[in-house]
Amino acid sequence: MSVDLVLAGARGHGRWHLRNIRRLQAAGRVRLAGICEPTPLTEAEIPDGLGRPEQSADLGALLDATGARVAVLCTPIPTHTDLALTAAARGVHLLLEKPPAPSYASFRRMADGVAAAGVACQIGFQSLGSHAVPAIRRLIAEGAIGEVVGVGAAGAWARDEAYYRRAPWAGRRRLNGADVVDGVLTNPLAHAVATGLALLGTTRAEDVTGIETELLRANAIESDDTSCVRVRTPHGPVTVAATLCAEHPGEPYVLVHGDSGRITFWYKQDRVLLQRTGHGPEETEYGRTDLLENLLDHLDGGTRLLVPPDATGAFMRVVEAVRTAPGPRPLPEHAWRRLPAEHRRVVPGVEDLVAAAAETLALYSELGASWALPNEVST
């Protein structure tokens, strides 16, 4: 049976959700009953095939009016907790975009409130819907690369200056007294952090024994755009290096290091390369389960949720470490340059540095970057 659904946040990344909802509506899985936006969408902004859903700036009122059973929340980070609890109080199940909250306290308030309400909640780390994730964990469990010594992740992306002007909260640590924490590790390349933790099987908050951060920025913003973090776990370290200032951007990846091999996972492409002693390289492409479909299957037949809130607890410990660390250090002017034609700032050589961090599990300062911060340690 078709499930009535409300989408909160239908512009920006919300457009992707609109297209996905249209696909599921055409398949008879959902009906878009409402859209929550401060300014209503025009007729032209609503894709064909979605009809004329009700619109309101008030999520609670919209849920009451439509009787929707599911809400997809793709709103600014500081609103996630309150909107999730607004839906949960009405018995509405949730797909909540990442990061689930801007602080660990607000995450716990959301997760505990959702659990108390008895509603299902899926966190929108789409990479964790990749069929490559369980396949890699099976390879690790079978000893395909020997004993795992750690996980590295590298993300070298580019964002122009307009990216930081797209919304009042973009590139901010706080806004109007509220936490935002819109840094490279916690939002655009958050998947690298969450996926690295998932491959090591260390997704819960209690799996984290320590965190070291190095937070920097080339852009004239409040948050970080070129950073690295090393998460200590009982199963080894997870080191993630990321930048939005790559001169030559590439596909982000996670690298599982074993004492007799390695596994590289390009998580946006669902592509895996297995390299191990005594064998030739083996490359495999996997399918992916859409997280909204997984939520619907959970509601319909009890299928296990792929990304419930507690499976993001370790990631939220990283968010908290970034939130409580000193403000990101501005890179010295000699360390970056502006590309006028592309209206963006780049850090020459940062792609090699990011890759080296994933390869060695070292932080920028340990790799000899002259502009890197001393380690900030959170336990």
JSON list of C-alpha atoms in Angstrom, two decimals, residues 40-118:
[
{"chain": "A", "resi": 40, "resn": "PRO", "atom": "CA", "xyz": [6.01, 27.49, -0.75]},
{"chain": "A", "resi": 41, "resn": "LEU", "atom": "CA", "xyz": [7.37, 25.82, -3.86]},
{"chain": "A", "resi": 42, "resn": "THR", "atom": "CA", "xyz": [6.09, 27.13, -7.14]},
{"chain": "A", "resi": 43, "resn": "GLU", "atom": "CA", "xyz": [4.30, 24.80, -9.53]},
{"chain": "A", "resi": 44, "resn": "ALA", "atom": "CA", "xyz": [7.44, 24.71, -11.67]},
{"chain": "A", "resi": 45, "resn": "GLU", "atom": "CA", "xyz": [9.55, 23.54, -8.70]},
{"chain": "A", "resi": 46, "resn": "ILE", "atom": "CA", "xyz": [7.41, 20.44, -8.10]},
{"chain": "A", "resi": 47, "resn": "PRO", "atom": "CA", "xyz": [8.42, 17.63, -10.48]},
{"chain": "A", "resi": 48, "resn": "ASP", "atom": "CA", "xyz": [5.74, 16.21, -12.77]},
{"chain": "A", "resi": 49, "resn": "GLY", "atom": "CA", "xyz": [4.00, 13.21, -11.35]},
{"chain": "A", "resi": 50, "resn": "LEU", "atom": "CA", "xyz": [3.83, 14.43, -7.75]},
{"chain": "A", "resi": 51, "resn": "GLY", "atom": "CA", "xyz": [0.46, 16.12, -8.02]},
{"chain": "A", "resi": 52, "resn": "ARG", "atom": "CA", "xyz": [-0.35, 19.12, -5.82]},
{"chain": "A", "resi": 53, "resn": "PRO", "atom": "CA", "xyz": [0.81, 18.31, -2.30]},
{"chain": "A", "resi": 54, "resn": "GLU", "atom": "CA", "xyz": [-0.28, 20.54, 0.58]},
{"chain": "A", "resi": 55, "resn": "GLN", "atom": "CA", "xyz": [2.30, 23.13, 1.62]},
{"chain": "A", "resi": 56, "resn": "SER", "atom": "CA", "xyz": [3.01, 24.79, 4.96]},
{"chain": "A", "resi": 57, "resn": "ALA", "atom": "CA", "xyz": [5.89, 26.35, 6.87]},
{"chain": "A", "resi": 58, "resn": "ASP", "atom": "CA", "xyz": [4.69, 24.56, 10.02]},
{"chain": "A", "resi": 59, "resn": "LEU", "atom": "CA", "xyz": [5.73, 20.89, 10.06]},
{"chain": "A", "resi": 60, "resn": "GLY", "atom": "CA", "xyz": [3.48, 19.92, 12.95]},
{"chain": "A", "resi": 61, "resn": "ALA", "atom": "CA", "xyz": [0.42, 21.50, 11.36]},
{"chain": "A", "resi": 62, "resn": "LEU", "atom": "CA", "xyz": [1.24, 19.90, 8.01]},
{"chain": "A", "resi": 63, "resn": "LEU", "atom": "CA", "xyz": [1.58, 16.45, 9.56]},
{"chain": "A", "resi": 64, "resn": "ASP", "atom": "CA", "xyz": [-1.72, 16.93, 11.37]},
{"chain": "A", "resi": 65, "resn": "ALA", "atom": "CA", "xyz": [-3.49, 18.11, 8.21]},
{"chain": "A", "resi": 66, "resn": "THR", "atom": "CA", "xyz": [-2.17, 15.34, 5.94]},
{"chain": "A", "resi": 67, "resn": "GLY", "atom": "CA", "xyz": [-2.08, 12.45, 8.39]},
{"chain": "A", "resi": 68, "resn": "ALA", "atom": "CA", "xyz": [1.26, 11.48, 6.84]},
{"chain": "A", "resi": 69, "resn": "ARG", "atom": "CA", "xyz": [2.92, 8.36, 8.21]},
{"chain": "A", "resi": 70, "resn": "VAL", "atom": "CA", "xyz": [6.49, 9.23, 7.15]},
{"chain": "A", "resi": 71, "resn": "ALA", "atom": "CA", "xyz": [8.49, 12.47, 7.12]},
{"chain": "A", "resi": 72, "resn": "VAL", "atom": "CA", "xyz": [11.72, 13.11, 5.24]},
{"chain": "A", "resi": 73, "resn": "LEU", "atom": "CA", "xyz": [13.68, 15.88, 6.96]},
{"chain": "A", "resi": 74, "resn": "CYS", "atom": "CA", "xyz": [16.22, 17.68, 4.77]},
{"chain": "A", "resi": 75, "resn": "THR", "atom": "CA", "xyz": [16.38, 20.98, 6.66]},
{"chain": "A", "resi": 76, "resn": "PRO", "atom": "CA", "xyz": [19.23, 23.09, 8.10]},
{"chain": "A", "resi": 77, "resn": "ILE", "atom": "CA", "xyz": [21.37, 21.17, 10.61]},
{"chain": "A", "resi": 78, "resn": "PRO", "atom": "CA", "xyz": [20.29, 23.15, 13.71]},
{"chain": "A", "resi": 79, "resn": "THR", "atom": "CA", "xyz": [16.63, 22.27, 13.07]},
{"chain": "A", "resi": 80, "resn": "HIS", "atom": "CA", "xyz": [17.05, 18.49, 12.90]},
{"chain": "A", "resi": 81, "resn": "THR", "atom": "CA", "xyz": [16.42, 17.62, 16.54]},
{"chain": "A", "resi": 82, "resn": "ASP", "atom": "CA", "xyz": [13.34, 19.75, 17.11]},
{"chain": "A", "resi": 83, "resn": "LEU", "atom": "CA", "xyz": [11.72, 18.78, 13.81]},
{"chain": "A", "resi": 84, "resn": "ALA", "atom": "CA", "xyz": [12.43, 15.09, 14.37]},
{"chain": "A", "resi": 85, "resn": "LEU", "atom": "CA", "xyz": [10.79, 15.29, 17.80]},
{"chain": "A", "resi": 86, "resn": "THR", "atom": "CA", "xyz": [7.84, 17.20, 16.34]},
{"chain": "A", "resi": 87, "resn": "ALA", "atom": "CA", "xyz": [7.25, 14.32, 13.93]},
{"chain": "A", "resi": 88, "resn": "ALA", "atom": "CA", "xyz": [7.92, 11.61, 16.51]},
{"chain": "A", "resi": 89, "resn": "ALA", "atom": "CA", "xyz": [5.37, 13.12, 18.90]},
{"chain": "A", "resi": 90, "resn": "ARG", "atom": "CA", "xyz": [2.75, 12.47, 16.22]},
{"chain": "A", "resi": 91, "resn": "GLY", "atom": "CA", "xyz": [3.85, 8.88, 15.63]},
{"chain": "A", "resi": 92, "resn": "VAL", "atom": "CA", "xyz": [5.45, 9.78, 12.28]},
{"chain": "A", "resi": 93, "resn": "HIS", "atom": "CA", "xyz": [8.43, 7.70, 11.13]},
{"chain": "A", "resi": 94, "resn": "LEU", "atom": "CA", "xyz": [11.53, 9.49, 9.90]},
{"chain": "A", "resi": 95, "resn": "LEU", "atom": "CA", "xyz": [14.26, 9.69, 7.31]},
{"chain": "A", "resi": 96, "resn": "LEU", "atom": "CA", "xyz": [16.56, 12.32, 8.83]},
{"chain": "A", "resi": 97, "resn": "GLU", "atom": "CA", "xyz": [19.36, 13.76, 6.72]},
{"chain": "A", "resi": 98, "resn": "LYS", "atom": "CA", "xyz": [22.95, 13.68, 7.94]},
{"chain": "A", "resi": 99, "resn": "PRO", "atom": "CA", "xyz": [24.45, 14.95, 10.14]},
{"chain": "A", "resi": 100, "resn": "PRO", "atom": "CA", "xyz": [21.62, 13.96, 12.49]},
{"chain": "A", "resi": 101, "resn": "ALA", "atom": "CA", "xyz": [22.40, 16.79, 14.92]},
{"chain": "A", "resi": 102, "resn": "PRO", "atom": "CA", "xyz": [25.00, 19.53, 15.51]},
{"chain": "A", "resi": 103, "resn": "SER", "atom": "CA", "xyz": [26.04, 18.30, 18.98]},
{"chain": "A", "resi": 104, "resn": "TYR", "atom": "CA", "xyz": [26.13, 15.05, 20.87]},
{"chain": "A", "resi": 105, "resn": "ALA", "atom": "CA", "xyz": [23.64, 16.34, 23.46]},
{"chain": "A", "resi": 106, "resn": "SER", "atom": "CA", "xyz": [21.10, 17.29, 20.78]},
{"chain": "A", "resi": 107, "resn": "PHE", "atom": "CA", "xyz": [21.68, 13.94, 19.07]},
{"chain": "A", "resi": 108, "resn": "ARG", "atom": "CA", "xyz": [20.93, 12.06, 22.29]},
{"chain": "A", "resi": 109, "resn": "ARG", "atom": "CA", "xyz": [17.83, 14.17, 22.85]},
{"chain": "A", "resi": 110, "resn": "MET", "atom": "CA", "xyz": [16.64, 13.30, 19.34]},
{"chain": "A", "resi": 111, "resn": "ALA", "atom": "CA", "xyz": [17.54, 9.60, 19.49]},
{"chain": "A", "resi": 112, "resn": "ASP", "atom": "CA", "xyz": [16.08, 9.09, 22.96]},
{"chain": "A", "resi": 113, "resn": "GLY", "atom": "CA", "xyz": [12.92, 11.01, 22.06]},
{"chain": "A", "resi": 114, "resn": "VAL", "atom": "CA", "xyz": [12.39, 9.02, 18.88]},
{"chain": "A", "resi": 115, "resn": "ALA", "atom": "CA", "xyz": [12.91, 5.75, 20.75]},
{"chain": "A", "resi": 116, "resn": "ALA", "atom": "CA", "xyz": [10.48, 6.77, 23.49]},
{"chain": "A", "resi": 117, "resn": "ALA", "atom": "CA", "xyz": [7.88, 7.64, 20.87]},
{"chain": "A", "resi": 118, "resn": "GLY", "atom": "CA", "xyz": [8.26, 4.19, 19.31]}
]
